[in-house]
PDB file of C-alpha atoms in Angstrom:
ATOM      1  CA  MET A 754       0.000   0.000   0.000  1.00 50.00           C
ATOM      2  CA  THR A 755       1.336   3.455  -0.814  1.00 48.00           C
ATOM      3  CA  ARG A 756       0.296   6.907   0.326  1.00 61.00           C
ATOM      4  CA  GLY A 757       0.975   9.452  -2.367  1.00 75.00           C
ATOM      5  CA  LEU A 758       4.638   9.159  -3.209  1.00 79.00           C
ATOM      6  CA  GLY A 759       5.643   7.296  -0.054  1.00 87.00           C
ATOM      7  CA  THR A 760       5.395   3.702   1.099  1.00 91.00           C
ATOM      8  CA  PRO A 761       4.625   3.134   4.797  1.00 94.00           C
ATOM      9  CA  GLY A 762       7.304   1.346   6.777  1.00 95.00           C
ATOM     10  CA  ILE A 763       9.109   1.266  10.090  1.00 96.00           C
ATOM     11  CA  TRP A 764      12.525   2.801  10.829  1.00 97.00           C
ATOM     12  CA  CYS A 765      14.394   0.986  13.627  1.00 97.00           C
ATOM     13  CA  GLU A 766      17.573   2.021  15.406  1.00 97.00           C
ATOM     14  CA  ARG A 767      19.868   0.464  18.002  1.00 96.00           C
ATOM     15  CA  VAL A 768      22.167   2.663  20.083  1.00 95.00           C
ATOM     16  CA  VAL A 769      24.721   1.110  22.447  1.00 93.00           C
ATOM     17  CA  TYR A 770      26.406   3.003  25.275  1.00 94.00           C
ATOM     18  CA  ARG A 771      29.374   1.567  27.195  1.00 89.00           C
ATOM     19  CA  SER A 772      27.443   1.857  30.488  1.00 87.00           C
ATOM     20  CA  PRO A 773      24.054   3.063  31.761  1.00 86.00           C
ATOM     21  CA  ASP A 774      25.718   6.351  32.801  1.00 87.00           C
ATOM     22  CA  ALA A 775      27.640   6.959  29.561  1.00 83.00           C
ATOM     23  CA  ASP A 776      26.734   9.879  27.330  1.00 84.00           C
ATOM     24  CA  VAL A 777      28.952   8.813  24.434  1.00 87.00           C
ATOM     25  CA  VAL A 778      27.566   6.412  21.832  1.00 93.00           C
ATOM     26  CA  ALA A 779      29.644   3.228  21.468  1.00 93.00           C
ATOM     27  CA  SER A 780      27.769   2.049  18.349  1.00 93.00           C
ATOM     28  CA  TRP A 781      24.691   2.823  16.285  1.00 95.00           C
ATOM     29  CA  THR A 782      22.913   0.870  13.580  1.00 94.00           C
ATOM     30  CA  SER A 783      19.598   1.105  11.763  1.00 95.00           C
ATOM     31  CA  LEU A 784      17.152  -1.139   9.963  1.00 95.00           C
ATOM     32  CA  ALA A 785      14.207  -0.376   7.674  1.00 95.00           C
ATOM     33  CA  VAL A 786      11.311  -2.847   7.646  1.00 96.00           C
ATOM     34  CA  GLY A 787       7.848  -2.914   6.142  1.00 94.00           C
ATOM     35  CA  SER A 788       5.590  -3.663   9.113  1.00 94.00           C
ATOM     36  CA  PRO A 789       5.227  -3.417  12.897  1.00 93.00           C
ATOM     37  CA  VAL A 790       5.482  -7.217  13.157  1.00 92.00           C
ATOM     38  CA  GLN A 791       8.829  -7.210  11.326  1.00 94.00           C
ATOM     39  CA  ALA A 792      10.094  -4.401  13.571  1.00 93.00           C
ATOM     40  CA  ALA A 793       9.106  -6.234  16.766  1.00 90.00           C
ATOM     41  CA  ARG A 794      10.683  -9.457  15.498  1.00 90.00           C
ATOM     42  CA  ALA A 795      13.950  -7.745  14.513  1.00 93.00           C
ATOM     43  CA  ILE A 796      14.282  -5.883  17.807  1.00 91.00           C
ATOM     44  CA  GLY A 797      13.310  -8.979  19.812  1.00 88.00           C
ATOM     45  CA  ALA A 798      15.800 -11.192  17.972  1.00 90.00           C
ATOM     46  CA  ASP A 799      18.565  -8.638  18.445  1.00 91.00           C
ATOM     47  CA  ALA A 800      17.811  -8.248  22.169  1.00 87.00           C
ATOM     48  CA  ARG A 801      17.766 -12.037  22.648  1.00 86.00           C
ATOM     49  CA  ARG A 802      21.087 -12.333  20.793  1.00 88.00           C
ATOM     50  CA  MET A 803      22.672  -9.622  22.964  1.00 83.00           C
ATOM     51  CA  ALA A 804      21.280 -11.123  26.187  1.00 83.00           C
ATOM     52  CA  GLY A 805      22.546 -14.598  25.288  1.00 82.00           C
ATOM     53  CA  GLY A 806      25.817 -14.101  27.160  1.00 79.00           C
ATOM     54  CA  LEU A 807      24.203 -13.047  30.442  1.00 82.00           C
ATOM     55  CA  ASP A 808      23.635 -15.435  33.363  1.00 83.00           C
ATOM     56  CA  GLY A 809      20.217 -17.088  33.748  1.00 84.00           C
ATOM     57  CA  ARG A 810      18.415 -14.737  36.152  1.00 84.00           C
ATOM     58  CA  VAL A 811      19.705 -11.549  34.525  1.00 77.00           C
ATOM     59  CA  ARG A 812      18.917 -12.907  31.046  1.00 81.00           C
ATOM     60  CA  ARG A 813      15.322 -13.743  32.070  1.00 82.00           C
ATOM     61  CA  ARG A 814      14.865 -10.233  33.497  1.00 76.00           C
ATOM     62  CA  VAL A 815      16.266  -8.640  30.337  1.00 72.00           C
ATOM     63  CA  LEU A 816      14.107 -10.742  28.061  1.00 77.00           C
ATOM     64  CA  SER A 817      10.916 -10.148  30.049  1.00 76.00           C
ATOM     65  CA  GLY A 818      10.757  -6.718  28.393  1.00 69.00           C
ATOM     66  CA  VAL A 819      11.183  -8.239  24.933  1.00 75.00           C
ATOM     67  CA  ASP A 820       8.631 -11.040  24.931  1.00 72.00           C
ATOM     68  CA  GLY A 821       4.957 -11.124  25.785  1.00 65.00           C
ATOM     69  CA  GLY A 822       3.280  -7.860  26.745  1.00 65.00           C
ATOM     70  CA  GLY A 823       6.204  -5.648  25.752  1.00 72.00           C
ATOM     71  CA  ARG A 824       6.187  -6.996  22.209  1.00 76.00           C
ATOM     72  CA  VAL A 825       2.398  -6.732  21.881  1.00 81.00           C
ATOM     73  CA  GLY A 826       2.451  -3.166  23.203  1.00 84.00           C
ATOM     74  CA  ALA A 827       5.183  -2.165  20.763  1.00 85.00           C
ATOM     75  CA  MET A 828       3.303  -3.559  17.765  1.00 85.00           C
ATOM     76  CA  ALA A 829       0.084  -1.875  18.912  1.00 89.00           C
ATOM     77  CA  ALA A 830       1.856   1.500  19.231  1.00 91.00           C
ATOM     78  CA  LEU A 831       3.384   1.155  15.749  1.00 92.00           C
ATOM     79  CA  HIS A 832      -0.010   0.213  14.267  1.00 92.00           C
ATOM     80  CA  ARG A 833      -1.425   3.410  15.821  1.00 94.00           C
ATOM     81  CA  GLY A 834       1.356   5.397  14.162  1.00 94.00           C
ATOM     82  CA  GLU A 835       3.250   5.965  17.420  1.00 95.00           C
ATOM     83  CA  PRO A 836       6.946   5.284  18.071  1.00 95.00           C
ATOM     84  CA  CYS A 837       8.074   2.715  20.619  1.00 93.00           C
ATOM     85  CA  GLY A 838      11.303   1.683  22.245  1.00 90.00           C
ATOM     86  CA  LEU A 839      13.121  -0.695  24.512  1.00 87.00           C
ATOM     87  CA  ALA A 840      16.100  -0.007  26.774  1.00 87.00           C
ATOM     88  CA  LEU A 841      18.096  -2.710  28.538  1.00 84.00           C
ATOM     89  CA  ASP A 842      21.160  -3.036  30.731  1.00 82.00           C
ATOM     90  CA  CYS A 843      22.954  -5.880  28.956  1.00 80.00           C
ATOM     91  CA  GLY A 844      25.893  -6.899  31.106  1.00 75.00           C
ATOM     92  CA  GLY A 845      26.962  -3.341  31.869  1.00 82.00           C
ATOM     93  CA  ALA A 846      26.326  -1.923  28.396  1.00 86.00           C
ATOM     94  CA  TRP A 847      23.190   0.193  27.992  1.00 90.00           C
ATOM     95  CA  VAL A 848      21.290  -0.666  24.796  1.00 90.00           C
ATOM     96  CA  GLU A 849      18.354   1.303  23.379  1.00 92.00           C
ATOM     97  CA  TRP A 850      16.187   0.169  20.487  1.00 93.00           C
ATOM     98  CA  SER A 851      13.610   2.439  18.905  1.00 95.00           C
ATOM     99  CA  ALA A 852      11.096   2.018  16.111  1.00 96.00           C
ATOM    100  CA  ARG A 853       8.887   4.615  14.464  1.00 96.00           C
ATOM    101  CA  PRO A 854       6.500   4.630  11.524  1.00 96.00           C
ATOM    102  CA  VAL A 855       7.785   6.486   8.461  1.00 95.00           C
ATOM    103  CA  LEU A 856       6.989   6.982   4.802  1.00 93.00           C
ATOM    104  CA  PHE A 857       9.773   5.745   2.560  1.00 90.00           C
ATOM    105  CA  LEU A 858      10.207   7.725  -0.637  1.00 88.00           C
ATOM    106  CA  PRO A 859      10.937   5.782  -3.804  1.00 82.00           C
ATOM    107  CA  VAL A 860      14.408   5.976  -5.260  1.00 77.00           C
ATOM    108  CA  VAL A 861      14.340   7.028  -8.888  1.00 67.00           C
ATOM    109  CA  SER A 862      16.812   5.231 -11.070  1.00 62.00           C
ATOM    110  CA  ARG A 863      19.135   7.392 -13.088  1.00 60.00           C
ATOM    111  CA  THR A 864      20.924   6.864 -16.320  1.00 62.00           C
ATOM    112  CA  GLY A 865      24.658   7.146 -16.532  1.00 55.00           C
ATOM    113  CA  PRO A 866      27.711   5.271 -15.403  1.00 55.00           C
ATOM    114  CA  CYS A 867      27.278   2.575 -12.785  1.00 57.00           C
ATOM    115  CA  CYS A 868      29.721   1.544 -10.127  1.00 56.00           C
ATOM    116  CA  SER A 869      31.889  -1.284 -11.371  1.00 54.00           C
ATOM    117  CA  LYS A 870      32.084  -2.843  -7.911  1.00 54.00           C
ATOM    118  CA  VAL A 871      29.067  -3.130  -5.687  1.00 52.00           C
ATOM    119  CA  THR A 872      29.567  -5.055  -2.487  1.00 55.00           C
ATOM    120  CA  GLU A 873      26.774  -6.241  -0.295  1.00 56.00           C
ATOM    121  CA  GLY A 874      27.583  -6.567   3.391  1.00 57.00           C
ATOM    122  CA  PRO A 875      25.480  -7.586   6.365  1.00 57.00           C
ATOM    123  CA  VAL A 876      22.408  -5.412   6.773  1.00 55.00           C
ATOM    124  CA  GLY A 877      20.265  -4.245   9.658  1.00 57.00           C
ATOM    125  CA  PHE A 878      20.965  -5.319  13.206  1.00 68.00           C
ATOM    126  CA  ARG A 879      23.191  -8.147  11.992  1.00 64.00           C
ATOM    127  CA  ARG A 880      26.048  -5.737  11.393  1.00 58.00           C
ATOM    128  CA  ALA A 881      28.867  -6.059  13.874  1.00 56.00           C
ATOM    129  CA  LEU A 882      29.073  -3.555  16.682  1.00 52.00           C
ATOM    130  CA  VAL A 883      31.636  -0.923  15.794  1.00 51.00           C
ATOM    131  CA  GLY A 884      32.973   1.984  17.769  1.00 53.00           C
ATOM    132  CA  ALA A 885      31.603   5.423  17.008  1.00 52.00           C
ATOM    133  CA  PRO A 886      34.077   8.002  15.713  1.00 55.00           C
ATOM    134  CA  ASP A 887      35.493  10.335  18.358  1.00 50.00           C
TER     135      ASP A 887
END
């Protein structure tokens, strides 16, 4: 479904800080998806992957915000056109995920020379965590 020139979708971001008190971003990544369900799945999968190294009790506490009511509430907010987010203390690092409805504008192809080398790397939240520039 399109609205005028744009196509509805969800813009997701993950920001990692070295600690809950840190003001400096350690890493940032984004992901564009087509629906609230895809956004909730991507954020949930990423949070579960990050919490995988934590001990049992801490992992269960971290994941309680990802599964069940938290996930349903996030999808409901996105369906209403509202942003949502999740913030977790993952073993000392502070991680924030956010998702918000957007309209994606189409990219118009152009004529002319093309790049001779196009490389495809990992996309979305699957990209490795990298340090932010100073």
